[in-house]
Amino acid sequence: MKTLNLSILATQPFNLRASTQPATKARSVLFGLGLATLVAYAAPASAEVYYFTFLGGIHDTGVNATGTIVTNTANNTVVSGSATFTFPTVLDQAATLLTGAGLVGSAALSYDTVFPIDASNGIIFQGDGNRASDYFNIFAPTGAVLGLGTSEAWASAVDGTGGYLPGSLGFSGVCSNCVADGTFTISAVPEPSTWAMMLLGFAGVNFLAYRRRSKPALMTA
């Protein structure tokens, strides 16, 4: 891990006469920037964080999910995540990603956490707390994958009462009306260093605006 010299952020001898509010603000901004840079240096190089949304189509308007996932770019897998999902009989349920691969639920939903998300298994979120029997499965249509951007996607769910929750699609020989059709959008979360640069830019604009407002008062004092 790289180390960062924070000696420039050490407190300097403080002169009450020379001190101004902008200088204090600038010192705070520098300290915050240093901490943000440390976080960026400490983050694993192979980790990528993404926001995602699933929105049911015109025949599945009652189905949706939002959340984040973290992927390991070294082996192209989803390693953690959280979401809130809604399906018929399940409303705004907080859930946590299941890692690895396997089968879950009364309807044996399958997952393999491959990224980009594949058509054979996909990813599954398990309900938190006393809704641990709720599962929400997002996967790609046959022959497709779900990566960055917006794509058609499918979703299935179970709530522990037996069988799949209703959807507009089905699989021959497996189930009918058990899959929701919709769109899946995934976008990268800005890295800590990007947030730090944005914050520094905003601080600079505010500092200049303050100087412009303060300058006439200083000239007439």
PDB file of C-alpha atoms in Angstrom:
ATOM      1  CA  MET A   1       0.000   0.000   0.000  1.00  0.00           C
ATOM      2  CA  LYS A   2       1.281   3.466  -0.869  1.00  0.00           C
ATOM      3  CA  THR A   3       1.798   5.970   1.943  1.00  0.00           C
ATOM      4  CA  LEU A   4       0.903   9.629   1.821  1.00  0.00           C
ATOM      5  CA  ASN A   5       2.878  12.370   3.549  1.00  0.00           C
ATOM      6  CA  LEU A   6       0.409  14.481   5.511  1.00  0.00           C
ATOM      7  CA  SER A   7       3.005  16.839   6.963  1.00  0.00           C
ATOM      8  CA  ILE A   8       1.600  19.707   4.872  1.00  0.00           C
ATOM      9  CA  LEU A   9      -1.624  19.377   6.864  1.00  0.00           C
ATOM     10  CA  ALA A  10       0.061  19.953  10.248  1.00  0.00           C
ATOM     11  CA  THR A  11      -1.205  22.939  12.202  1.00  0.00           C
ATOM     12  CA  GLN A  12       0.947  26.034  11.599  1.00  0.00           C
ATOM     13  CA  PRO A  13       1.666  28.811  14.176  1.00  0.00           C
ATOM     14  CA  PHE A  14      -1.595  30.709  14.440  1.00  0.00           C
ATOM     15  CA  ASN A  15      -1.581  34.481  14.101  1.00  0.00           C
ATOM     16  CA  LEU A  16      -4.906  35.969  15.206  1.00  0.00           C
ATOM     17  CA  ARG A  17      -4.289  39.204  13.317  1.00  0.00           C
ATOM     18  CA  ALA A  18      -3.401  37.479  10.056  1.00  0.00           C
ATOM     19  CA  SER A  19      -5.973  34.708  10.386  1.00  0.00           C
ATOM     20  CA  THR A  20      -9.151  34.941   8.322  1.00  0.00           C
ATOM     21  CA  GLN A  21     -12.192  32.730   7.954  1.00  0.00           C
ATOM     22  CA  PRO A  22     -11.248  31.709   4.365  1.00  0.00           C
ATOM     23  CA  ALA A  23      -7.843  30.472   5.576  1.00  0.00           C
ATOM     24  CA  THR A  24      -9.509  28.317   8.196  1.00  0.00           C
ATOM     25  CA  LYS A  25     -11.887  26.926   5.584  1.00  0.00           C
ATOM     26  CA  ALA A  26      -9.016  26.231   3.214  1.00  0.00           C
ATOM     27  CA  ARG A  27      -7.123  24.343   5.933  1.00  0.00           C
ATOM     28  CA  SER A  28     -10.230  22.201   6.578  1.00  0.00           C
ATOM     29  CA  VAL A  29     -10.602  21.483   2.872  1.00  0.00           C
ATOM     30  CA  LEU A  30      -6.972  20.382   2.622  1.00  0.00           C
ATOM     31  CA  PHE A  31      -7.386  18.073   5.592  1.00  0.00           C
ATOM     32  CA  GLY A  32     -10.525  16.520   4.087  1.00  0.00           C
ATOM     33  CA  LEU A  33      -8.776  16.095   0.751  1.00  0.00           C
ATOM     34  CA  GLY A  34      -5.893  14.323   2.467  1.00  0.00           C
ATOM     35  CA  LEU A  35      -8.257  11.876   4.178  1.00  0.00           C
ATOM     36  CA  ALA A  36     -10.128  11.192   0.934  1.00  0.00           C
ATOM     37  CA  THR A  37      -6.840  10.514  -0.833  1.00  0.00           C
ATOM     38  CA  LEU A  38      -5.844   8.054   1.891  1.00  0.00           C
ATOM     39  CA  VAL A  39      -9.122   6.179   1.357  1.00  0.00           C
ATOM     40  CA  ALA A  40      -8.494   6.012  -2.380  1.00  0.00           C
ATOM     41  CA  TYR A  41      -4.993   4.622  -1.843  1.00  0.00           C
ATOM     42  CA  ALA A  42      -6.279   2.026   0.637  1.00  0.00           C
ATOM     43  CA  ALA A  43      -9.085   0.637  -1.580  1.00  0.00           C
ATOM     44  CA  PRO A  44      -8.315  -2.716  -3.211  1.00  0.00           C
ATOM     45  CA  ALA A  45      -7.200  -2.172  -6.776  1.00  0.00           C
ATOM     46  CA  SER A  46      -9.342  -5.056  -8.037  1.00  0.00           C
ATOM     47  CA  ALA A  47     -12.654  -3.789  -6.564  1.00  0.00           C
ATOM     48  CA  GLU A  48     -15.278  -1.905  -8.577  1.00  0.00           C
ATOM     49  CA  VAL A  49     -18.504  -0.507  -7.105  1.00  0.00           C
ATOM     50  CA  TYR A  50     -21.693  -0.094  -9.156  1.00  0.00           C
ATOM     51  CA  TYR A  51     -25.173   1.334  -8.706  1.00  0.00           C
ATOM     52  CA  PHE A  52     -27.998  -0.637 -10.316  1.00  0.00           C
ATOM     53  CA  THR A  53     -31.752  -0.469 -10.906  1.00  0.00           C
ATOM     54  CA  PHE A  54     -34.210  -3.021 -12.235  1.00  0.00           C
ATOM     55  CA  LEU A  55     -37.523  -1.682 -13.530  1.00  0.00           C
ATOM     56  CA  GLY A  56     -40.297  -3.996 -14.615  1.00  0.00           C
ATOM     57  CA  GLY A  57     -41.718  -3.463 -18.103  1.00  0.00           C
ATOM     58  CA  ILE A  58     -45.300  -2.659 -19.102  1.00  0.00           C
ATOM     59  CA  HIS A  59     -46.500  -6.126 -18.081  1.00  0.00           C
ATOM     60  CA  ASP A  60     -44.546  -6.149 -14.796  1.00  0.00           C
ATOM     61  CA  THR A  61     -44.868  -2.612 -13.473  1.00  0.00           C
ATOM     62  CA  GLY A  62     -45.040  -3.816  -9.862  1.00  0.00           C
ATOM     63  CA  VAL A  63     -41.494  -5.194  -9.959  1.00  0.00           C
ATOM     64  CA  ASN A  64     -38.398  -3.098  -9.201  1.00  0.00           C
ATOM     65  CA  ALA A  65     -35.085  -3.154  -7.375  1.00  0.00           C
ATOM     66  CA  THR A  66     -32.296  -0.695  -6.587  1.00  0.00           C
ATOM     67  CA  GLY A  67     -28.941  -1.174  -4.904  1.00  0.00           C
ATOM     68  CA  THR A  68     -25.186  -1.504  -5.191  1.00  0.00           C
ATOM     69  CA  ILE A  69     -22.841  -4.343  -6.019  1.00  0.00           C
ATOM     70  CA  VAL A  70     -19.085  -4.719  -5.625  1.00  0.00           C
ATOM     71  CA  THR A  71     -17.171  -6.768  -8.190  1.00  0.00           C
ATOM     72  CA  ASN A  72     -13.724  -8.327  -8.178  1.00  0.00           C
ATOM     73  CA  THR A  73     -12.152  -7.496 -11.539  1.00  0.00           C
ATOM     74  CA  ALA A  74      -9.435 -10.078 -10.966  1.00  0.00           C
ATOM     75  CA  ASN A  75     -11.879 -12.968 -11.429  1.00  0.00           C
ATOM     76  CA  ASN A  76     -15.007 -11.215 -12.806  1.00  0.00           C
ATOM     77  CA  THR A  77     -17.339 -12.013  -9.916  1.00  0.00           C
ATOM     78  CA  VAL A  78     -19.762 -10.061  -7.742  1.00  0.00           C
ATOM     79  CA  VAL A  79     -18.421 -10.274  -4.187  1.00  0.00           C
ATOM     80  CA  SER A  80     -20.908  -8.205  -2.164  1.00  0.00           C
ATOM     81  CA  GLY A  81     -23.962  -6.030  -2.507  1.00  0.00           C
ATOM     82  CA  SER A  82     -27.210  -4.781  -1.044  1.00  0.00           C
ATOM     83  CA  ALA A  83     -30.587  -3.918  -2.508  1.00  0.00           C
ATOM     84  CA  THR A  84     -34.202  -3.009  -1.902  1.00  0.00           C
ATOM     85  CA  PHE A  85     -36.708  -4.888  -4.027  1.00  0.00           C
ATOM     86  CA  THR A  86     -40.443  -4.959  -4.683  1.00  0.00           C
ATOM     87  CA  PHE A  87     -42.444  -7.827  -6.156  1.00  0.00           C
ATOM     88  CA  PRO A  88     -46.103  -8.820  -5.795  1.00  0.00           C
ATOM     89  CA  THR A  89     -46.575  -9.624  -2.066  1.00  0.00           C
ATOM     90  CA  VAL A  90     -43.130  -8.138  -1.223  1.00  0.00           C
ATOM     91  CA  LEU A  91     -42.796  -4.360  -0.789  1.00  0.00           C
ATOM     92  CA  ASP A  92     -39.531  -2.401  -0.402  1.00  0.00           C
ATOM     93  CA  GLN A  93     -37.672  -5.333   1.114  1.00  0.00           C
ATOM     94  CA  ALA A  94     -34.058  -4.709   2.161  1.00  0.00           C
ATOM     95  CA  ALA A  95     -31.803  -7.541   1.044  1.00  0.00           C
ATOM     96  CA  THR A  96     -28.180  -8.676   0.911  1.00  0.00           C
ATOM     97  CA  LEU A  97     -26.346 -10.334  -1.967  1.00  0.00           C
ATOM     98  CA  LEU A  98     -25.632 -14.060  -1.734  1.00  0.00           C
ATOM     99  CA  THR A  99     -22.024 -14.777  -2.716  1.00  0.00           C
ATOM    100  CA  GLY A 100     -20.622 -17.828  -4.445  1.00  0.00           C
ATOM    101  CA  ALA A 101     -23.013 -20.122  -6.331  1.00  0.00           C
ATOM    102  CA  GLY A 102     -25.921 -22.370  -5.506  1.00  0.00           C
ATOM    103  CA  LEU A 103     -29.690 -22.894  -5.336  1.00  0.00           C
ATOM    104  CA  VAL A 104     -32.071 -21.207  -2.890  1.00  0.00           C
ATOM    105  CA  GLY A 105     -35.741 -20.954  -2.082  1.00  0.00           C
ATOM    106  CA  SER A 106     -38.688 -23.254  -2.502  1.00  0.00           C
ATOM    107  CA  ALA A 107     -38.464 -22.835  -6.278  1.00  0.00           C
ATOM    108  CA  ALA A 108     -34.695 -23.483  -6.378  1.00  0.00           C
ATOM    109  CA  LEU A 109     -33.549 -20.159  -7.823  1.00  0.00           C
ATOM    110  CA  SER A 110     -29.944 -20.437  -9.013  1.00  0.00           C
ATOM    111  CA  TYR A 111     -27.052 -17.984  -8.853  1.00  0.00           C
ATOM    112  CA  ASP A 112     -23.352 -17.909  -9.763  1.00  0.00           C
ATOM    113  CA  THR A 113     -22.382 -14.188  -9.193  1.00  0.00           C
ATOM    114  CA  VAL A 114     -20.539 -13.965 -12.524  1.00  0.00           C
ATOM    115  CA  PHE A 115     -19.986 -10.412 -13.831  1.00  0.00           C
ATOM    116  CA  PRO A 116     -21.169  -9.265 -16.325  1.00  0.00           C
ATOM    117  CA  ILE A 117     -24.330 -10.961 -15.060  1.00  0.00           C
ATOM    118  CA  ASP A 118     -25.129 -14.032 -17.154  1.00  0.00           C
ATOM    119  CA  ALA A 119     -28.287 -15.722 -18.415  1.00  0.00           C
ATOM    120  CA  SER A 120     -27.823 -19.114 -16.786  1.00  0.00           C
ATOM    121  CA  ASN A 121     -27.929 -18.084 -13.105  1.00  0.00           C
ATOM    122  CA  GLY A 122     -27.357 -14.397 -12.367  1.00  0.00           C
ATOM    123  CA  ILE A 123     -27.269 -12.808  -8.907  1.00  0.00           C
ATOM    124  CA  ILE A 124     -29.601 -13.275  -5.932  1.00  0.00           C
ATOM    125  CA  PHE A 125     -30.460 -11.040  -2.982  1.00  0.00           C
ATOM    126  CA  GLN A 126     -31.822 -12.534   0.242  1.00  0.00           C
ATOM    127  CA  GLY A 127     -34.247 -10.592   2.425  1.00  0.00           C
ATOM    128  CA  ASP A 128     -32.851  -9.179   5.654  1.00  0.00           C
ATOM    129  CA  GLY A 129     -34.132  -9.836   9.169  1.00  0.00           C
ATOM    130  CA  ASN A 130     -37.289 -11.904   9.501  1.00  0.00           C
ATOM    131  CA  ARG A 131     -37.739 -11.971   5.705  1.00  0.00           C
ATOM    132  CA  ALA A 132     -34.824 -14.330   5.095  1.00  0.00           C
ATOM    133  CA  SER A 133     -37.105 -16.595   3.044  1.00  0.00           C
ATOM    134  CA  ASP A 134     -37.536 -13.825   0.427  1.00  0.00           C
ATOM    135  CA  TYR A 135     -35.206 -14.060  -2.578  1.00  0.00           C
ATOM    136  CA  PHE A 136     -34.884 -11.809  -5.638  1.00  0.00           C
ATOM    137  CA  ASN A 137     -33.005 -13.164  -8.667  1.00  0.00           C
ATOM    138  CA  ILE A 138     -31.751 -10.901 -11.511  1.00  0.00           C
ATOM    139  CA  PHE A 139     -30.388 -12.522 -14.668  1.00  0.00           C
ATOM    140  CA  ALA A 140     -29.899 -11.848 -18.371  1.00  0.00           C
ATOM    141  CA  PRO A 141     -32.223 -13.044 -21.161  1.00  0.00           C
ATOM    142  CA  THR A 142     -31.064 -16.134 -23.034  1.00  0.00           C
ATOM    143  CA  GLY A 143     -27.828 -15.467 -24.925  1.00  0.00           C
ATOM    144  CA  ALA A 144     -27.226 -12.034 -23.322  1.00  0.00           C
ATOM    145  CA  VAL A 145     -25.238 -10.546 -20.435  1.00  0.00           C
ATOM    146  CA  LEU A 146     -25.840  -7.556 -18.164  1.00  0.00           C
ATOM    147  CA  GLY A 147     -22.937  -5.113 -17.946  1.00  0.00           C
ATOM    148  CA  LEU A 148     -22.556  -1.335 -17.829  1.00  0.00           C
ATOM    149  CA  GLY A 149     -25.432   0.639 -19.313  1.00  0.00           C
ATOM    150  CA  THR A 150     -29.087  -0.297 -19.755  1.00  0.00           C
ATOM    151  CA  SER A 151     -30.180  -3.705 -21.013  1.00  0.00           C
ATOM    152  CA  GLU A 152     -33.249  -5.887 -21.110  1.00  0.00           C
ATOM    153  CA  ALA A 153     -33.237  -8.128 -18.033  1.00  0.00           C
ATOM    154  CA  TRP A 154     -35.333 -10.752 -16.277  1.00  0.00           C
ATOM    155  CA  ALA A 155     -36.109 -11.291 -12.607  1.00  0.00           C
ATOM    156  CA  SER A 156     -37.693 -14.014 -10.501  1.00  0.00           C
ATOM    157  CA  ALA A 157     -38.583 -14.094  -6.832  1.00  0.00           C
ATOM    158  CA  VAL A 158     -39.942 -16.307  -4.062  1.00  0.00           C
ATOM    159  CA  ASP A 159     -41.328 -15.285  -0.669  1.00  0.00           C
ATOM    160  CA  GLY A 160     -41.183 -18.541   1.259  1.00  0.00           C
ATOM    161  CA  THR A 161     -44.829 -19.468   0.723  1.00  0.00           C
ATOM    162  CA  GLY A 162     -44.005 -21.942  -2.056  1.00  0.00           C
ATOM    163  CA  GLY A 163     -43.406 -21.463  -5.774  1.00  0.00           C
ATOM    164  CA  TYR A 164     -42.467 -18.411  -7.790  1.00  0.00           C
ATOM    165  CA  LEU A 165     -44.000 -14.976  -7.403  1.00  0.00           C
ATOM    166  CA  PRO A 166     -46.004 -13.933 -10.500  1.00  0.00           C
ATOM    167  CA  GLY A 167     -44.440 -12.433 -13.624  1.00  0.00           C
ATOM    168  CA  SER A 168     -45.408 -12.058 -17.267  1.00  0.00           C
ATOM    169  CA  LEU A 169     -42.951 -14.628 -18.684  1.00  0.00           C
ATOM    170  CA  GLY A 170     -42.203 -18.285 -18.077  1.00  0.00           C
ATOM    171  CA  PHE A 171     -39.925 -21.175 -19.025  1.00  0.00           C
ATOM    172  CA  SER A 172     -41.270 -24.149 -20.931  1.00  0.00           C
ATOM    173  CA  GLY A 173     -41.297 -27.201 -18.703  1.00  0.00           C
ATOM    174  CA  VAL A 174     -40.268 -25.184 -15.645  1.00  0.00           C
ATOM    175  CA  CYS A 175     -42.891 -22.587 -14.793  1.00  0.00           C
ATOM    176  CA  SER A 176     -45.417 -20.251 -16.370  1.00  0.00           C
ATOM    177  CA  ASN A 177     -45.842 -16.609 -15.405  1.00  0.00           C
ATOM    178  CA  CYS A 178     -42.850 -16.767 -13.088  1.00  0.00           C
ATOM    179  CA  VAL A 179     -40.391 -14.286 -14.630  1.00  0.00           C
ATOM    180  CA  ALA A 180     -40.660 -10.484 -14.759  1.00  0.00           C
ATOM    181  CA  ASP A 181     -39.399  -8.724 -17.878  1.00  0.00           C
ATOM    182  CA  GLY A 182     -37.776  -5.321 -17.471  1.00  0.00           C
ATOM    183  CA  THR A 183     -34.673  -3.186 -17.861  1.00  0.00           C
ATOM    184  CA  PHE A 184     -31.482  -3.313 -15.828  1.00  0.00           C
ATOM    185  CA  THR A 185     -29.277  -0.230 -15.566  1.00  0.00           C
ATOM    186  CA  ILE A 186     -25.836  -0.333 -14.017  1.00  0.00           C
ATOM    187  CA  SER A 187     -23.371   2.539 -13.595  1.00  0.00           C
ATOM    188  CA  ALA A 188     -19.996   2.908 -11.903  1.00  0.00           C
ATOM    189  CA  VAL A 189     -19.759   4.715  -8.556  1.00  0.00           C
ATOM    190  CA  PRO A 190     -17.136   7.520  -8.745  1.00  0.00           C
ATOM    191  CA  GLU A 191     -13.840   6.622  -7.065  1.00  0.00           C
ATOM    192  CA  PRO A 192     -12.885   8.433  -3.818  1.00  0.00           C
ATOM    193  CA  SER A 193     -10.239  10.440  -5.660  1.00  0.00           C
ATOM    194  CA  THR A 194     -12.899  11.707  -8.083  1.00  0.00           C
ATOM    195  CA  TRP A 195     -15.136  12.779  -5.190  1.00  0.00           C
ATOM    196  CA  ALA A 196     -12.152  14.541  -3.597  1.00  0.00           C
ATOM    197  CA  MET A 197     -11.445  16.535  -6.754  1.00  0.00           C
ATOM    198  CA  MET A 198     -15.121  17.502  -7.040  1.00  0.00           C
ATOM    199  CA  LEU A 199     -15.203  18.651  -3.411  1.00  0.00           C
ATOM    200  CA  LEU A 200     -12.003  20.633  -3.910  1.00  0.00           C
ATOM    201  CA  GLY A 201     -13.531  22.321  -6.947  1.00  0.00           C
ATOM    202  CA  PHE A 202     -16.677  23.288  -5.047  1.00  0.00           C
ATOM    203  CA  ALA A 203     -14.548  24.594  -2.163  1.00  0.00           C
ATOM    204  CA  GLY A 204     -12.493  26.705  -4.571  1.00  0.00           C
ATOM    205  CA  VAL A 205     -15.598  28.272  -6.120  1.00  0.00           C
ATOM    206  CA  ASN A 206     -17.017  29.069  -2.685  1.00  0.00           C
ATOM    207  CA  PHE A 207     -13.690  30.528  -1.546  1.00  0.00           C
ATOM    208  CA  LEU A 208     -13.528  32.879  -4.570  1.00  0.00           C
ATOM    209  CA  ALA A 209     -17.131  33.935  -4.027  1.00  0.00           C
ATOM    210  CA  TYR A 210     -16.348  34.710  -0.381  1.00  0.00           C
ATOM    211  CA  ARG A 211     -13.302  36.778  -1.371  1.00  0.00           C
ATOM    212  CA  ARG A 212     -15.388  38.811  -3.794  1.00  0.00           C
ATOM    213  CA  ARG A 213     -18.007  39.499  -1.116  1.00  0.00           C
ATOM    214  CA  SER A 214     -15.399  40.346   1.544  1.00  0.00           C
ATOM    215  CA  LYS A 215     -13.095  42.563  -0.552  1.00  0.00           C
ATOM    216  CA  PRO A 216     -15.188  45.830  -0.443  1.00  0.00           C
ATOM    217  CA  ALA A 217     -15.548  45.536   3.335  1.00  0.00           C
ATOM    218  CA  LEU A 218     -11.796  45.103   3.796  1.00  0.00           C
ATOM    219  CA  MET A 219     -11.032  48.159   1.615  1.00  0.00           C
ATOM    220  CA  THR A 220     -13.283  50.464   3.635  1.00  0.00           C
ATOM    221  CA  ALA A 221     -12.119  49.261   7.067  1.00  0.00           C
TER     222      ALA A 221
END
